[in-house]
C-alpha angles and dihedrals in degrees: 000000000000120000091254099050140258117316135212123181134196113194135195095016110174094233126092117255097241091057091051093047091059091062095039090058089060095060103034111117095011126123116252098258093050092045091053091050091048092052092046091056096041113107097205115112094232092059092086092055091047091051090055090047091050090051089050092052091050091048090050091052093047095045104035101031102025094232117147116237092239090066095053134093134176102265097174135005124175142157125217126195116261128199117309119227115218123217132168128228119203114243137183123301095021096298129130131209126209122251115200117212101199125203133187141203113225124202127187120187119195122192137181119261113248117257095258092053092046091052091048091051092049091050090049091050092049092049091050092051124202119349095055094266098295117145114259120242127201112249116265119251119234115267095253092055091049091049092049091050090050093050107107139130118293131200090244137043117241095198099052121138123236114217092229096055094081097043118107116197117206101210119176114253108242093202093053092048093051094050095045115103115254109237095181094066096054121104124202 
């Protein structure tokens, strides 16, 4: 392992570097499990590619440097601009405007926590007990039980009848009247 950590690179990604940097800022400094969860919940399109790159960096650290994934965190993550492809779009009056197809090179560096931080994390995990420190929730009741518990008297009746619901109004059809022959205007 180098002194800076284990590196994984993804080159020539068809996304501009500023868009990638927005997502990389979310995971920088996080432990691997939290970074994976952050990328899974991120709605940006590049998040899927970054999750694969993060998994690659972790695999590199486990295989090449024999560091378990639980001891790793994202120490650095950055995106550099790659080559820009130029295209032209036809415009009015015979002109053309340039379209820039931007690319980026993404680098994620994972490193091992120092010994003090690892010990602090282990103590925190032991204090939290099983369940990885998440707050416990009471189990949800089935929907029918919740509905029965919610069933109580209201100030209004949902099944009341409106007096005008049963009324049927026989209105003359204006189309039928217009197309009917006029007997009054006939002469014998």
